[in-house]
Short mmCIF file of C-alpha atoms in Angstrom, two decimals:
data_model
loop_
_atom_site.label_atom_id
_atom_site.label_comp_id
_atom_site.label_asym_id
_atom_site.label_seq_id
_atom_site.Cartn_x
_atom_site.Cartn_y
_atom_site.Cartn_z
CA UNK E 1 -1.22 15.37 -9.10
CA UNK E 2 -1.73 12.62 -11.31
CA UNK E 3 -2.63 12.63 -14.78
CA UNK E 4 -3.73 10.52 -17.94
CA UNK E 5 -4.83 6.88 -18.13
CA UNK E 6 -4.15 3.35 -17.31
CA UNK E 7 -4.32 0.23 -19.04
CA UNK E 8 -4.89 -2.84 -17.67
CA UNK E 9 -3.92 -5.69 -20.18
CA UNK E 10 -4.77 -9.06 -20.47
CA UNK E 11 -2.51 -9.64 -22.80
CA UNK E 12 0.81 -8.28 -24.13
CA UNK E 13 -1.14 -6.74 -27.40
CA UNK E 14 -4.08 -5.44 -25.23
CA UNK E 15 -5.86 -3.46 -23.15
CA UNK E 16 -8.68 -1.65 -21.19
CA UNK E 17 -8.33 1.67 -21.18
CA UNK E 18 -10.27 5.53 -21.68
CA UNK E 19 -9.91 8.11 -24.34
CA UNK E 20 -7.88 10.86 -21.39
CA UNK E 21 -5.33 12.43 -22.59
CA UNK E 22 -3.43 13.84 -19.53
CA UNK E 23 -4.12 17.15 -20.86
CA UNK E 24 -6.38 18.32 -16.98
CA UNK E 25 -3.02 17.03 -15.33
CA UNK E 26 -0.67 18.44 -17.71
CA UNK E 27 -2.34 22.30 -17.03
CA UNK E 28 -2.29 21.85 -13.27
CA UNK E 29 1.26 20.39 -13.27
CA UNK E 30 2.45 23.81 -15.04
CA UNK E 31 0.28 26.18 -13.67
CA UNK E 32 1.30 24.57 -9.52
CA UNK E 33 5.25 25.18 -10.90
CA UNK E 34 4.32 28.90 -12.21
CA UNK E 35 2.91 29.40 -8.95
CA UNK E 36 5.97 28.19 -7.19
CA UNK E 37 4.97 24.49 -6.16
CA UNK E 38 7.23 21.55 -6.31
CA UNK E 39 5.40 19.18 -8.46
CA UNK E 40 5.67 15.30 -8.64
CA UNK E 41 3.64 14.56 -11.42
CA UNK E 42 2.62 10.68 -12.39
CA UNK E 43 1.28 10.35 -15.02
CA UNK E 44 -0.07 7.19 -16.84
CA UNK E 45 0.75 6.70 -20.76
CA UNK E 46 0.51 9.62 -22.61
CA UNK E 47 2.59 11.53 -25.31
CA UNK E 48 2.80 15.06 -23.63
CA UNK E 49 5.27 16.64 -23.16
CA UNK E 50 6.87 16.91 -19.63
CA UNK E 51 6.18 20.41 -18.23
CA UNK E 52 9.84 22.98 -17.57
CA UNK E 53 10.18 21.39 -13.38
CA UNK E 54 7.62 18.90 -12.66
CA UNK E 55 9.19 15.66 -11.89
CA UNK E 56 7.33 12.81 -13.50
CA UNK E 57 6.73 9.18 -12.23
CA UNK E 58 5.89 7.18 -15.23
CA UNK E 59 3.44 4.39 -14.69
CA UNK E 60 0.95 2.29 -16.72
CA UNK E 61 -1.54 0.53 -14.66
CA UNK E 62 -3.75 1.45 -11.80
CA UNK E 63 -2.09 -0.84 -9.41
CA UNK E 64 1.39 1.13 -10.48
CA UNK E 65 -0.32 4.54 -10.16
CA UNK E 66 -2.12 3.49 -6.71
CA UNK E 67 2.03 2.73 -5.30
CA UNK E 68 3.31 5.71 -6.65
CA UNK E 69 0.71 7.95 -5.39
CA UNK E 70 0.46 6.61 -1.60
CA UNK E 71 4.20 6.64 -1.38
CA UNK E 72 4.22 10.37 -2.77
CA UNK E 73 0.83 11.48 -0.70
CA UNK E 74 2.42 11.53 2.73
CA UNK E 75 4.84 14.07 2.33
CA UNK E 76 2.72 16.63 0.16
CA UNK E 77 0.74 19.59 1.52
CA UNK E 78 -1.48 19.68 -2.13
CA UNK E 79 -2.97 16.36 -3.81
CA UNK E 80 -4.87 16.57 -7.32
CA UNK E 81 -6.19 13.51 -8.66
CA UNK E 82 -7.02 14.55 -12.09
CA UNK E 83 -6.11 11.04 -13.63
CA UNK E 84 -8.80 8.75 -15.18
CA UNK E 85 -7.74 5.11 -13.33
CA UNK E 86 -9.77 2.58 -14.60
CA UNK E 87 -12.09 0.63 -12.71
CA UNK E 88 -11.96 -2.96 -13.67
CA UNK E 89 -8.71 -5.47 -14.62
CA UNK E 90 -9.05 -8.42 -15.91
CA UNK E 91 -8.42 -10.77 -13.74
CA UNK E 92 -6.47 -13.22 -15.74
CA UNK E 93 -2.76 -12.25 -17.74
CA UNK E 94 -2.27 -14.44 -20.41
CA UNK E 95 0.92 -14.78 -20.96
CA UNK E 96 1.23 -14.72 -24.70
CA UNK E 97 -0.85 -13.20 -27.49
CA UNK E 98 -4.51 -14.97 -27.49
CA UNK E 99 -5.18 -15.65 -31.49
CA UNK E 100 -8.00 -15.70 -33.38
CA UNK E 101 -7.93 -19.52 -33.61
CA UNK E 102 -8.24 -20.26 -30.24
CA UNK E 103 -11.42 -18.13 -28.90
CA UNK E 104 -14.54 -19.71 -29.61
CA UNK E 105 -16.33 -20.37 -32.51
CA UNK E 106 -18.43 -17.17 -32.59
CA UNK E 107 -14.92 -15.36 -31.66
CA UNK E 108 -16.31 -14.15 -28.42
CA UNK E 109 -13.65 -14.07 -25.82
CA UNK E 110 -14.82 -13.74 -22.03
CA UNK E 111 -13.30 -11.71 -19.55
CA UNK E 112 -13.84 -11.53 -15.56
CA UNK E 113 -13.13 -8.15 -14.30
CA UNK E 114 -12.02 -7.26 -10.86
CA UNK E 115 -12.07 -3.78 -9.12
CA UNK E 116 -9.29 -1.84 -9.21
CA UNK E 117 -7.72 -0.05 -5.82
CA UNK E 118 -9.26 3.40 -5.35
CA UNK E 119 -6.87 5.45 -5.15
CA UNK E 120 -8.58 8.67 -4.01
CA UNK E 121 -10.47 6.86 -1.16
CA UNK E 122 -6.95 5.10 0.07
CA UNK E 123 -5.63 8.47 0.26
CA UNK E 124 -8.23 9.98 1.65
CA UNK E 125 -8.51 7.75 4.42
CA UNK E 126 -4.64 8.30 4.77
CA UNK E 127 -5.07 12.20 5.09
CA UNK E 128 -2.86 14.17 7.05
CA UNK E 129 -3.87 17.37 9.05
CA UNK E 130 -3.40 20.35 6.59
CA UNK E 131 -2.81 18.34 3.91
CA UNK E 132 -5.77 19.42 0.91
CA UNK E 133 -6.90 16.92 -1.48
CA UNK E 134 -8.57 17.64 -4.81
CA UNK E 135 -10.29 14.67 -6.59
CA UNK E 136 -11.85 14.87 -10.45
CA UNK E 137 -15.17 13.54 -11.72
CA UNK E 138 -16.12 12.86 -15.29
CA UNK E 139 -19.97 12.47 -15.16
CA UNK E 140 -22.73 11.90 -17.86
CA UNK E 141 -25.45 11.44 -14.93
CA UNK E 142 -26.69 13.59 -12.17
CA UNK E 143 -23.08 16.21 -11.84
CA UNK E 144 -24.06 17.73 -8.61
CA UNK E 145 -25.38 14.84 -6.88
CA UNK E 146 -22.69 12.40 -7.66
CA UNK E 147 -19.75 15.10 -7.02
CA UNK E 148 -21.35 15.54 -3.64
CA UNK E 149 -21.00 11.96 -3.30
CA UNK E 150 -17.84 11.35 -4.26
CA UNK E 151 -16.60 14.38 -1.90
CA UNK E 152 -18.36 13.38 1.29
CA UNK E 153 -16.83 9.39 0.24
CA UNK E 154 -13.83 9.98 -0.23
CA UNK E 155 -12.59 13.40 2.53
CA UNK E 156 -12.24 15.57 -0.67
CA UNK E 157 -11.39 19.47 -0.04
CA UNK E 158 -12.81 20.19 -3.37
CA UNK E 159 -14.21 18.41 -6.04
CA UNK E 160 -14.04 19.24 -9.72
CA UNK E 161 -16.33 17.87 -11.89
CA UNK E 162 -17.42 17.66 -15.66
CA UNK E 163 -19.36 16.01 -17.82
CA UNK E 164 -17.97 13.11 -20.84
CA UNK E 165 -19.78 12.82 -23.89
CA UNK E 166 -20.20 17.07 -24.77
CA UNK E 167 -18.83 18.90 -27.67
CA UNK E 168 -15.54 20.73 -26.36
CA UNK E 169 -15.70 19.22 -22.74
CA UNK E 170 -14.23 15.96 -21.09
CA UNK E 171 -11.56 13.61 -22.90
CA UNK E 172 -9.07 14.32 -25.80
CA UNK E 173 -10.94 18.07 -25.80
CA UNK E 174 -8.43 21.44 -25.74
CA UNK E 175 -11.08 22.85 -23.50
CA UNK E 176 -13.67 22.58 -20.41
CA UNK E 177 -16.27 23.23 -18.26
CA UNK E 178 -16.81 22.40 -14.54
CA UNK E 179 -18.99 22.27 -11.46
CA UNK E 180 -16.06 22.83 -8.23
CA UNK E 181 -17.82 22.34 -4.59
CA UNK E 182 -15.69 22.64 -1.28
CA UNK E 183 -15.96 20.40 1.77
CA UNK E 184 -17.97 23.60 3.15
CA UNK E 185 -20.47 23.46 0.35
CA UNK E 186 -19.84 25.83 -1.79
CA UNK E 187 -20.34 25.98 -5.40
CA UNK E 188 -18.70 27.07 -8.27
CA UNK E 189 -19.24 27.25 -12.31
CA UNK E 190 -16.42 27.67 -14.03
CA UNK E 191 -17.40 28.09 -17.78
CA UNK E 192 -16.09 26.55 -20.73
CA UNK E 193 -12.48 27.61 -21.25
CA UNK E 194 -8.79 26.86 -22.55
CA UNK E 195 -7.59 23.79 -20.13
CA UNK E 196 -4.54 25.84 -18.98
CA UNK E 197 -7.18 28.92 -18.14
CA UNK E 198 -8.96 26.13 -16.04
CA UNK E 199 -5.98 25.16 -13.89
CA UNK E 200 -4.83 28.53 -12.79
CA UNK E 201 -8.66 28.34 -11.94
CA UNK E 202 -8.80 25.30 -10.06
CA UNK E 203 -6.08 26.08 -7.87
CA UNK E 204 -7.28 29.75 -7.59
CA UNK E 205 -10.01 27.74 -5.56
CA UNK E 206 -7.31 24.92 -3.71
CA UNK E 207 -4.89 27.62 -2.77
CA UNK E 208 -7.20 29.03 0.19
CA UNK E 209 -7.92 25.89 1.38
CA UNK E 210 -4.28 25.33 1.61
CA UNK E 211 -4.00 28.03 3.45
CA UNK E 212 -7.01 27.18 6.00
CA UNK E 213 -4.87 23.88 6.39
CA UNK E 214 -1.87 25.35 6.88
CA UNK E 215 -3.16 26.69 10.32
CA UNK E 216 -4.39 23.37 11.52
CA UNK E 217 -3.03 21.46 14.34
CA UNK E 218 -0.20 19.26 12.14
CA UNK E 219 -0.63 21.44 9.22
CA UNK E 220 2.61 22.16 6.79
CA UNK E 221 3.32 25.43 6.21
CA UNK E 222 6.80 26.46 4.72
CA UNK E 223 6.61 24.26 0.94
CA UNK E 224 4.22 23.98 -1.09
CA UNK E 225 3.82 20.47 -2.84
CA UNK E 226 1.74 18.97 -5.54
CA UNK E 227 1.64 15.39 -5.78
#
């Protein structure tokens, strides 16, 4: 599974990022361990303590997370992509700190941004028979429509969609609420709850898909691994 933000630097002192703390991903990792899973957690910058038993892979940028995730994904049964990956990175990274006295007269700085690799879409494209892929969507607009679009585009088995900018929900909160949609269109509303409880609810919904996938041709049924 993946957790936390990524940082996309434009000089050694500054970067583009987001408020993700990684709490949801770490809660999922702890719950998966509790259920007997072998867990690799690919984590962006965060100060959270690693859950016991979890194999932690630390990364910083979206490119680093992309490489780590694609390295781990082929050998696992369940992929949970809870990280808040930056969608764009600066085209050029200055080797030295950009000083105010070399900026434009109005102290503006212009950054050209390029898209980062879409980790979830690439894993979905390479998904193996029997493998289960769970994505997450943080939204401000039409929650259901955006979640369904992402579910189909990225070949997901389950998507967990939540609103951001609401009190007690999303980034930097200890609690969350979510709409979960599976590949068959079944919808489950998860009310406001601690992220640890939500992790358990999400895995409750993922496990039947995992069990069904293990029965498919090429499915893996001997080991449950989350990455």
